[in-house]
CSV table of C-alpha atoms and ligand atoms in Angstrom, one decimal:
chain,number,residue,atom,x,y,z
K,1,MET,CA,-4.9,22.1,-8.1
K,2,ASN,CA,-4.0,23.7,-4.7
K,3,TRP,CA,-5.0,20.7,-2.8
K,4,MET,CA,-2.0,18.9,-4.1
K,5,GLU,CA,0.5,21.2,-2.6
K,6,LYS,CA,-1.3,20.9,0.7
K,7,GLU,CA,-1.3,17.1,0.6
K,8,LEU,CA,2.3,17.0,-0.5
K,9,SER,CA,3.5,19.1,2.4
K,10,ALA,CA,1.5,17.0,4.8
K,11,MET,CA,3.3,13.9,3.4
K,12,GLU,CA,6.6,15.8,3.7
K,13,ASP,CA,5.9,16.5,7.4
K,14,ALA,CA,5.1,12.8,8.0
K,15,SER,CA,8.4,11.8,6.3
K,16,LEU,CA,6.3,10.0,3.7
K,17,MET,CA,7.4,11.9,0.6
K,18,ARG,CA,8.8,9.9,-2.3
K,19,THR,CA,11.1,11.2,-4.8
K,20,LEU,CA,12.7,9.5,-7.8
K,21,CYS,CA,16.4,9.0,-7.1
K,22,LEU,CA,18.8,8.4,-9.9
K,23,SER,CA,20.7,5.1,-9.9
K,24,SER,CA,22.9,3.7,-12.6
K,25,SER,CA,24.3,0.3,-13.2
K,26,ILE,CA,27.9,-0.7,-13.8
K,27,LEU,CA,28.3,-3.1,-16.7
K,28,GLY,CA,29.7,-6.5,-15.5
K,29,CYS,CA,29.2,-5.5,-11.8
K,30,PRO,CA,25.6,-6.4,-10.9
K,31,GLY,CA,26.2,-6.3,-7.1
K,32,TYR,CA,26.8,-2.5,-7.2
K,33,THR,CA,24.9,0.6,-8.2
K,34,VAL,CA,26.0,4.2,-8.7
K,35,ARG,CA,24.3,7.2,-7.0
K,36,GLY,CA,25.7,10.6,-7.7
K,37,GLU,CA,29.5,10.1,-7.9
K,38,ARG,CA,29.5,7.1,-5.6
K,39,ARG,CA,29.6,3.4,-6.1
K,40,LEU,CA,27.4,1.6,-3.6
K,41,LEU,CA,27.0,-2.0,-2.6
K,42,ASN,CA,23.5,-2.7,-3.9
K,43,LEU,CA,21.4,-4.3,-1.1
K,44,SER,CA,18.1,-3.0,-2.6
K,45,SER,CA,17.8,-4.9,-5.8
K,46,ASN,CA,15.7,-8.0,-6.7
K,47,ASP,CA,18.4,-9.4,-9.0
K,48,TYR,CA,18.6,-12.4,-6.7
K,49,LEU,CA,20.6,-14.7,-9.0
K,50,GLY,CA,22.8,-11.8,-10.5
K,51,LEU,CA,21.5,-12.5,-14.0
K,52,SER,CA,20.8,-8.9,-15.0
K,53,GLN,CA,24.3,-8.4,-16.5
K,54,HIS,CA,24.7,-11.9,-17.9
K,55,PRO,CA,26.6,-11.7,-21.2
K,56,ALA,CA,24.6,-14.5,-22.8
K,57,ILE,CA,21.3,-12.7,-22.1
K,58,ILE,CA,22.6,-9.4,-23.4
K,59,GLU,CA,24.0,-11.1,-26.5
K,60,VAL,CA,20.7,-12.8,-27.5
K,61,MET,CA,18.8,-9.6,-26.9
K,62,ARG,CA,21.2,-7.7,-29.1
K,63,GLU,CA,20.9,-10.3,-31.9
K,64,GLU,CA,17.1,-10.3,-31.8
K,65,LEU,CA,16.9,-6.6,-31.7
K,66,LEU,CA,18.9,-6.5,-35.0
K,67,ILE,CA,16.6,-9.1,-36.6
K,68,GLU,CA,13.2,-8.1,-35.2
K,69,GLY,CA,13.5,-4.3,-34.6
K,70,SER,CA,12.6,-2.5,-31.4
K,71,GLY,CA,8.9,-3.2,-30.9
K,72,ALA,CA,6.3,-5.8,-31.5
K,73,GLY,CA,4.0,-3.2,-33.0
K,74,ALA,CA,0.7,-4.5,-31.7
K,75,SER,CA,-0.9,-6.8,-29.2
K,76,ARG,CA,-0.6,-10.6,-29.5
K,77,HIS,CA,-4.2,-10.8,-30.7
K,78,VAL,CA,-3.4,-8.4,-33.6
K,79,THR,CA,0.1,-8.7,-35.3
K,80,GLY,CA,2.4,-8.7,-32.2
K,81,ASN,CA,2.6,-12.5,-31.7
K,82,ARG,CA,5.8,-14.2,-32.7
K,83,ALA,CA,6.9,-17.8,-32.8
K,84,SER,CA,9.3,-17.1,-30.0
K,85,TYR,CA,6.4,-16.4,-27.6
K,86,GLY,CA,5.0,-19.8,-28.2
K,87,ARG,CA,8.5,-21.4,-27.8
K,88,LEU,CA,9.0,-19.6,-24.5
K,89,GLU,CA,5.6,-20.7,-23.3
K,90,GLU,CA,6.3,-24.3,-24.2
K,91,ALA,CA,9.6,-24.1,-22.3
K,92,LEU,CA,7.8,-22.6,-19.3
K,93,SER,CA,5.2,-25.4,-19.3
K,94,GLY,CA,8.1,-28.0,-19.3
K,95,TRP,CA,9.9,-26.2,-16.5
K,96,GLN,CA,6.8,-26.0,-14.3
K,97,ASN,CA,5.5,-29.4,-15.4
K,98,CYS,CA,2.1,-28.0,-16.2
K,99,GLU,CA,-0.2,-28.2,-19.3
K,100,ALA,CA,0.2,-24.6,-20.5
K,101,ALA,CA,1.7,-21.2,-19.8
K,102,LEU,CA,1.1,-17.6,-20.8
K,103,VAL,CA,3.5,-14.6,-20.8
K,104,PHE,CA,2.4,-11.2,-19.5
K,105,ALA,CA,4.1,-7.8,-19.9
K,106,ASN,CA,4.9,-7.7,-16.2
K,107,GLY,CA,3.8,-9.0,-12.8
K,108,TYR,CA,1.5,-6.1,-12.1
K,109,MET,CA,-0.4,-6.8,-15.3
K,110,ALA,CA,-0.4,-10.5,-14.8
K,111,ASN,CA,-1.9,-10.3,-11.3
K,112,SER,CA,-4.5,-7.7,-12.2
K,113,GLY,CA,-5.4,-9.4,-15.5
K,114,VAL,CA,-5.7,-12.9,-14.0
K,115,ILE,CA,-7.8,-11.9,-11.0
K,116,GLY,CA,-10.0,-9.7,-13.3
K,117,ALA,CA,-10.5,-12.7,-15.6
K,118,LEU,CA,-11.3,-15.2,-12.9
K,119,VAL,CA,-13.8,-13.3,-10.7
K,120,GLY,CA,-16.3,-10.5,-10.9
K,121,ARG,CA,-19.4,-9.2,-9.1
K,122,GLY,CA,-20.9,-11.8,-6.8
K,123,ASP,CA,-17.5,-13.5,-6.3
K,124,VAL,CA,-15.0,-13.2,-3.4
K,125,VAL,CA,-11.2,-13.0,-3.3
K,126,PHE,CA,-9.5,-14.1,-0.1
K,127,SER,CA,-6.3,-12.2,0.1
K,128,ASP,CA,-3.5,-12.2,2.6
K,129,GLN,CA,-3.2,-8.7,4.3
K,130,LEU,CA,0.4,-8.4,3.2
K,131,ASN,CA,-0.1,-9.4,-0.5
K,132,HIS,CA,1.5,-7.3,-3.2
K,133,ALA,CA,-0.4,-4.1,-4.3
K,134,SER,CA,-1.0,-5.6,-7.7
K,135,ILE,CA,-3.2,-8.4,-6.1
K,136,VAL,CA,-5.2,-5.8,-4.2
K,137,ASP,CA,-5.6,-3.6,-7.2
K,138,GLY,CA,-6.6,-6.6,-9.4
K,139,THR,CA,-9.3,-7.5,-6.9
K,140,ILE,CA,-10.6,-4.0,-6.8
K,141,LEU,CA,-10.7,-3.8,-10.6
K,142,SER,CA,-12.5,-7.2,-10.8
K,143,ARG,CA,-15.4,-5.8,-8.6
K,144,ALA,CA,-15.4,-9.1,-6.6
K,145,GLU,CA,-15.6,-8.7,-2.8
K,146,LEU,CA,-12.2,-8.4,-1.1
K,147,ALA,CA,-11.9,-10.5,2.0
K,148,ARG,CA,-8.5,-9.7,3.5
K,149,TYR,CA,-7.3,-12.3,6.1
K,150,ARG,CA,-4.7,-11.5,8.7
K,151,HIS,CA,-1.2,-12.3,7.6
K,152,ASN,CA,-0.7,-16.1,7.3
K,153,ASP,CA,-3.6,-16.6,9.8
K,154,MET,CA,-5.4,-19.7,8.6
K,155,GLU,CA,-8.0,-19.6,11.4
K,156,HIS,CA,-9.0,-16.1,10.2
K,157,LEU,CA,-9.1,-17.3,6.6
K,158,ARG,CA,-11.4,-20.2,7.6
K,159,THR,CA,-13.7,-17.8,9.4
K,160,LEU,CA,-13.9,-15.6,6.3
K,161,MET,CA,-14.4,-18.7,4.1
K,162,ASN,CA,-17.3,-19.7,6.2
K,163,LYS,CA,-18.8,-16.2,6.1
K,164,TYR,CA,-18.6,-16.1,2.3
K,165,ARG,CA,-19.5,-19.7,1.7
K,166,ASP,CA,-22.4,-18.9,-0.6
K,167,LYS,CA,-20.5,-16.7,-3.0
K,168,ARG,CA,-20.4,-17.9,-6.6
K,169,ARG,CA,-16.6,-18.2,-7.3
K,170,LYS,CA,-14.0,-18.1,-4.5
K,171,LEU,CA,-10.3,-17.3,-5.1
K,172,ILE,CA,-7.6,-17.6,-2.5
K,173,VAL,CA,-4.5,-15.5,-3.5
K,174,THR,CA,-1.2,-15.3,-1.8
K,175,ASP,CA,2.4,-14.3,-2.3
K,176,ALA,CA,4.6,-17.4,-1.9
K,177,VAL,CA,7.3,-15.3,-0.3
K,178,PHE,CA,6.1,-11.9,1.0
K,179,SER,CA,7.9,-9.0,-0.7
K,180,MET,CA,8.6,-6.8,2.3
K,181,ASP,CA,9.1,-9.4,5.0
K,182,GLY,CA,10.7,-12.4,3.2
K,183,ASP,CA,8.5,-14.9,5.1
K,184,GLN,CA,6.6,-17.7,3.4
K,185,ALA,CA,2.9,-18.4,3.0
K,186,PRO,CA,1.6,-21.7,4.6
K,187,LEU,CA,1.0,-23.1,1.1
K,188,ARG,CA,0.1,-26.7,2.2
K,189,GLU,CA,-2.6,-25.3,4.6
K,190,LEU,CA,-3.9,-23.0,1.8
K,191,ALA,CA,-4.1,-25.9,-0.6
K,192,HIS,CA,-6.0,-27.9,2.0
K,193,LEU,CA,-8.5,-25.1,2.6
K,194,LYS,CA,-9.0,-24.5,-1.1
K,195,CYS,CA,-10.1,-28.1,-1.5
K,196,GLU,CA,-12.3,-28.1,1.5
K,197,TYR,CA,-14.2,-25.0,0.4
K,198,GLY,CA,-14.1,-25.6,-3.4
K,199,ALA,CA,-12.1,-22.5,-4.1
K,200,MET,CA,-9.4,-21.7,-6.6
K,201,LEU,CA,-5.8,-21.1,-5.4
K,202,MET,CA,-3.4,-18.6,-7.0
K,203,VAL,CA,0.2,-18.2,-5.9
K,204,ASP,CA,2.5,-15.3,-6.8
K,205,GLU,CA,6.1,-16.6,-6.9
K,206,ALA,CA,7.7,-13.2,-7.8
K,207,HIS,CA,10.2,-13.5,-4.9
K,208,SER,CA,10.5,-17.3,-4.9
K,209,GLY,CA,10.8,-18.2,-8.6
K,210,GLY,CA,14.4,-19.0,-9.5
K,211,ILE,CA,15.3,-19.4,-5.8
K,212,TYR,CA,13.5,-22.5,-4.6
K,213,GLY,CA,13.2,-25.9,-6.3
K,214,ASP,CA,16.1,-27.8,-8.0
K,215,LEU,CA,15.5,-26.0,-11.3
K,216,GLY,CA,14.3,-22.7,-9.7
K,217,GLU,CA,10.6,-23.7,-10.2
K,218,GLY,CA,9.6,-21.9,-7.0
K,219,LEU,CA,8.3,-22.7,-3.5
K,220,CYS,CA,5.1,-24.5,-4.6
K,221,HIS,CA,7.3,-27.0,-6.4
K,222,GLU,CA,9.8,-27.3,-3.5
K,223,LEU,CA,6.9,-28.1,-1.1
K,224,GLY,CA,5.1,-30.3,-3.6
K,225,VAL,CA,1.9,-28.1,-3.5
K,226,ASP,CA,-0.4,-28.1,-6.5
K,227,VAL,CA,-2.0,-24.8,-7.3
K,228,ASP,CA,-4.6,-23.8,-9.9
K,229,ILE,CA,-2.9,-20.5,-11.0
K,230,HIS,CA,0.9,-20.3,-10.7
K,231,MET,CA,2.3,-16.8,-11.4
K,232,GLY,CA,5.8,-15.5,-11.4
K,233,THR,CA,7.9,-12.7,-12.8
K,234,PHE,CA,11.0,-12.4,-15.0
K,235,SER,CA,12.0,-9.1,-13.4
K,236,LYS,CA,13.7,-10.5,-10.3
K,237,SER,CA,15.6,-13.8,-10.3
K,238,PHE,CA,15.5,-13.8,-14.1
K,239,GLY,CA,17.2,-10.4,-14.3
K,240,VAL,CA,15.0,-9.3,-17.3
K,241,TYR,CA,11.3,-8.1,-17.4
K,242,GLY,CA,7.9,-9.7,-17.8
K,243,ALA,CA,5.8,-12.3,-16.1
K,244,TYR,CA,4.3,-15.8,-16.6
K,245,VAL,CA,1.2,-17.6,-15.5
K,246,CYS,CA,1.1,-21.4,-15.6
K,247,GLY,CA,-1.8,-23.9,-15.1
K,248,SER,CA,-4.2,-26.0,-17.1
K,249,ARG,CA,-4.8,-25.7,-20.8
K,250,THR,CA,-8.3,-24.5,-20.0
K,251,LEU,CA,-7.0,-21.8,-17.7
K,252,ILE,CA,-4.7,-20.5,-20.4
K,253,ARG,CA,-7.4,-20.6,-23.1
K,254,TRP,CA,-9.6,-18.6,-20.7
K,255,LEU,CA,-6.9,-16.0,-20.0
K,256,VAL,CA,-6.2,-15.6,-23.7
K,257,ASN,CA,-9.9,-14.7,-24.1
K,258,LYS,CA,-10.5,-12.7,-20.9
K,259,ALA,CA,-7.3,-11.2,-19.5
K,260,ARG,CA,-7.7,-7.5,-20.5
K,261,PRO,CA,-4.0,-6.5,-19.9
K,262,LEU,CA,-3.0,-9.2,-22.4
K,263,ILE,CA,-5.7,-8.4,-24.9
K,264,TYR,CA,-5.5,-4.6,-24.8
K,265,SER,CA,-1.8,-4.0,-24.5
K,266,THR,CA,1.1,-4.3,-26.9
K,267,ALA,CA,3.1,-7.5,-26.9
K,268,LEU,CA,6.6,-7.4,-25.2
K,269,PRO,CA,9.3,-6.6,-27.7
K,270,PRO,CA,10.8,-9.8,-29.3
K,271,SER,CA,14.3,-8.9,-28.0
K,272,LEU,CA,12.9,-9.2,-24.4
K,273,ILE,CA,11.3,-12.6,-25.2
K,274,ALA,CA,14.8,-13.7,-26.4
K,275,GLY,CA,16.4,-12.5,-23.2
K,276,ILE,CA,13.8,-14.1,-21.0
K,277,SER,CA,14.2,-17.4,-22.9
K,278,LYS,CA,17.9,-17.4,-22.3
K,279,ALA,CA,17.4,-16.4,-18.7
K,280,LEU,CA,15.0,-19.4,-18.3
K,281,GLU,CA,17.7,-21.7,-19.6
K,282,LEU,CA,20.3,-20.2,-17.1
K,283,VAL,CA,17.9,-20.3,-14.2
K,284,GLN,CA,17.7,-24.1,-14.7
K,285,THR,CA,21.3,-24.9,-15.6
K,286,GLU,CA,23.3,-22.5,-13.3
K,287,HIS,CA,22.2,-24.2,-10.1
K,288,TRP,CA,25.4,-22.8,-8.4
K,289,ARG,CA,23.7,-19.4,-8.3
K,290,ARG,CA,20.9,-20.8,-6.0
K,291,VAL,CA,23.6,-22.5,-3.8
K,292,ARG,CA,25.6,-19.3,-3.6
K,293,LEU,CA,22.6,-17.2,-2.8
K,294,ARG,CA,21.7,-19.5,0.0
K,295,GLU,CA,25.2,-19.3,1.5
K,296,ALA,CA,25.1,-15.5,1.2
K,297,VAL,CA,21.7,-15.3,2.9
K,298,THR,CA,22.8,-17.5,5.8
K,299,LEU,CA,26.0,-15.5,6.3
K,300,PHE,CA,24.2,-12.1,6.1
K,301,ARG,CA,21.3,-13.1,8.4
K,302,SER,CA,23.7,-14.4,11.0
K,303,SER,CA,26.0,-11.4,10.8
K,304,LEU,CA,23.1,-9.0,11.3
K,305,SER,CA,21.9,-11.1,14.3
K,306,ALA,CA,25.4,-11.2,15.8
K,307,ALA,CA,25.4,-7.4,15.4
K,308,GLY,CA,22.4,-7.2,17.6
K,309,PHE,CA,19.5,-6.8,15.1
K,310,ASP,CA,16.3,-8.6,15.4
K,311,VAL,CA,16.3,-10.7,12.2
K,312,SER,CA,13.3,-13.0,11.6
K,313,ALA,CA,14.1,-16.6,10.9
K,314,GLY,CA,14.0,-17.8,7.3
K,315,ASP,CA,16.1,-18.4,4.2
K,316,SER,CA,14.8,-15.7,1.9
K,317,PRO,CA,17.2,-13.1,0.4
K,318,ILE,CA,14.7,-10.5,1.6
K,319,VAL,CA,15.9,-9.4,5.1
K,320,PRO,CA,14.1,-6.5,6.7
K,321,ILE,CA,15.1,-4.6,9.8
K,322,ILE,CA,11.9,-3.1,11.2
K,323,ILE,CA,12.5,0.4,12.6
K,324,GLY,CA,9.0,1.7,13.0
K,325,ASP,CA,9.4,5.4,12.8
K,326,ASN,CA,9.4,6.9,9.2
K,327,ASP,CA,11.9,9.6,9.9
K,328,THR,CA,14.5,7.4,11.6
K,329,THR,CA,14.1,4.9,8.8
K,330,LEU,CA,14.9,7.6,6.2
K,331,ARG,CA,17.9,8.7,8.2
K,332,PHE,CA,19.1,5.1,8.6
K,333,SER,CA,18.9,4.7,4.8
K,334,GLY,CA,20.8,8.1,4.3
K,335,ALA,CA,23.5,7.1,6.7
K,336,LEU,CA,24.0,3.7,5.0
K,337,GLU,CA,24.4,5.5,1.7
K,338,GLU,CA,27.2,7.5,3.4
K,339,GLU,CA,28.7,4.2,4.4
K,340,GLY,CA,28.6,3.0,0.7
K,341,ILE,CA,25.5,0.9,0.9
K,342,ALA,CA,22.3,1.3,-1.1
K,343,ALA,CA,19.4,0.1,1.1
K,344,VAL,CA,16.2,2.0,0.7
K,345,ALA,CA,13.7,3.0,3.4
K,346,ILE,CA,10.3,1.2,2.9
K,347,ARG,CA,7.5,3.2,4.5
K,348,PRO,CA,3.7,3.2,4.5
K,349,PRO,CA,1.6,2.6,2.5
K,350,THR,CA,3.9,-0.1,1.1
K,351,VAL,CA,4.1,-1.5,4.7
K,352,PRO,CA,1.6,-1.1,7.5
K,353,GLU,CA,1.7,2.1,9.6
K,354,GLY,CA,4.4,2.0,12.3
K,355,THR,CA,6.5,-0.7,10.6
K,356,ALA,CA,8.8,1.4,8.4
K,357,ARG,CA,11.9,-0.6,7.6
K,358,ILE,CA,15.1,-1.1,5.8
K,359,ARG,CA,14.6,-3.9,3.4
K,360,PHE,CA,17.8,-5.6,2.5
K,361,SER,CA,17.8,-7.9,-0.5
K,362,LEU,CA,20.8,-10.1,-1.5
K,363,SER,CA,22.2,-11.4,-4.7
K,364,ALA,CA,24.2,-14.5,-5.5
K,365,VAL,CA,27.0,-12.1,-6.8
K,366,HIS,CA,27.6,-10.6,-3.3
K,367,THR,CA,30.8,-11.9,-1.8
K,368,ASP,CA,31.3,-13.0,1.8
K,369,LYS,CA,33.6,-10.1,2.4
K,370,GLU,CA,31.2,-7.6,1.1
K,371,LEU,CA,28.4,-8.9,3.3
K,372,ILE,CA,30.4,-9.1,6.5
K,373,ASP,CA,31.7,-5.6,5.9
K,374,ALA,CA,28.2,-4.4,5.2
K,375,ALA,CA,26.8,-5.9,8.4
K,376,ALA,CA,29.6,-4.1,10.4
K,377,ARG,CA,28.7,-0.8,8.7
K,378,ILE,CA,24.9,-1.4,9.3
K,379,ARG,CA,25.8,-2.0,13.0
K,380,THR,CA,27.7,1.3,13.1
K,381,VAL,CA,24.7,3.2,11.7
K,382,GLY,CA,22.3,1.3,14.1
K,383,LEU,CA,24.4,2.4,17.1
K,384,GLN,CA,24.7,6.0,15.8
K,385,LEU,CA,21.0,6.4,15.4
K,386,GLY,CA,20.1,4.6,18.6
K,387,VAL,CA,18.3,1.8,16.8
K,388,LEU,CA,20.8,-0.6,18.5
K,389,SER,CA,22.2,-0.1,22.0
K,390,LEU,CA,25.5,-1.4,23.2
J,1,PMP,N1,4.1,-9.5,-7.2
J,1,PMP,C1,5.0,-9.3,-6.2
J,1,PMP,C2,4.9,-10.1,-5.0
J,1,PMP,C3,6.0,-8.2,-6.4
J,1,PMP,O1,6.8,-8.0,-5.4
J,1,PMP,C4,6.0,-7.5,-7.6
J,1,PMP,C5,7.0,-6.4,-7.9
J,1,PMP,N2,7.6,-5.8,-6.9
J,1,PMP,C6,5.0,-7.8,-8.6
J,1,PMP,C7,4.1,-8.8,-8.3
J,1,PMP,C8,5.0,-7.0,-9.8
J,1,PMP,O2,5.9,-7.4,-10.7
J,1,PMP,P1,6.5,-6.5,-11.9
J,1,PMP,O3,7.6,-5.7,-11.2
J,1,PMP,O4,7.0,-7.5,-12.9
J,1,PMP,O5,5.4,-5.7,-12.3
């Protein structure tokens, strides 16, 4: 096992070591986190709508826990299925205006399970270079060929689609909003290419579900783009845990029979299903959270730009500041913590080599004052570390 120590010290030297830091939440205060003895403004959470501490969600989870106990006890194909699963899936189909829906344990398992169920040897997956790791891992597991196209580059995608024209099944997969950059996929062009080449199109709405669309349906809905496989998570805007896949009745019947993470893993605890169902109601009815998030995003992006940072255009709550060098990025994050802000350093392999960054993510619960103060403190740190110049 000596090789491990060697590799770990090489990672340490390259400022690529990861350690598990402790954070705790403050009940009723979702915009903050506690590290050590300090309360920090949390600019590194995906709780975009601030639902993770919603009393109504906590209450239904508590009630269901007392009725159903702590675990489902088996997979849904055995004895873990409950009526509440079916009710949630019906509500999801209504929300997404599709024929059917299926709940998965989390987004990682949904992506890997769906891709593995749809393609195999002799098939090809066209995947954006910046897609989430679960999409890449799902493709590798499926044994289909992975054809990675340059980020959002439709000409490159077309070239690859021509190259792999004769493959049996073709699947295009993309994040709707990219998790480390906050930019959007060209969904209309992707839908067009999918028709032209007779491919299937799968979109991951992990960072856009709850945020776009009048009822939080996501970016596909907002842009009026029809996709074959629509996936999203309950761990971000919904403030809970789990994931969904929406599509045709045939797709869902296929996944129930073929998606291995669904078949070979225990069903989510009933208390979680209750919490997700309540969160789905709130995502649709508490529209003010989307409005507030949009205001917060506009204010924070313009404050950072005014402070001198290069902030890419867009309206996503994911706002990266690309620093490049791993060590400076780590020091930037450490200095922000000293200033009372939790904003973690994102380094390779999560992002491409030379593009280490601080990834800020906002929530509807952040106030204008908190965000303006934060931008001023981020500027101070930027100047101290030479990332910004006067
Ligand atoms: N897809 C994307 C785009 C993600 O960012 C994430 C999580 N960071 C996932 C899927 C996985 O979701 P989960 O955390 O529910 O496993």
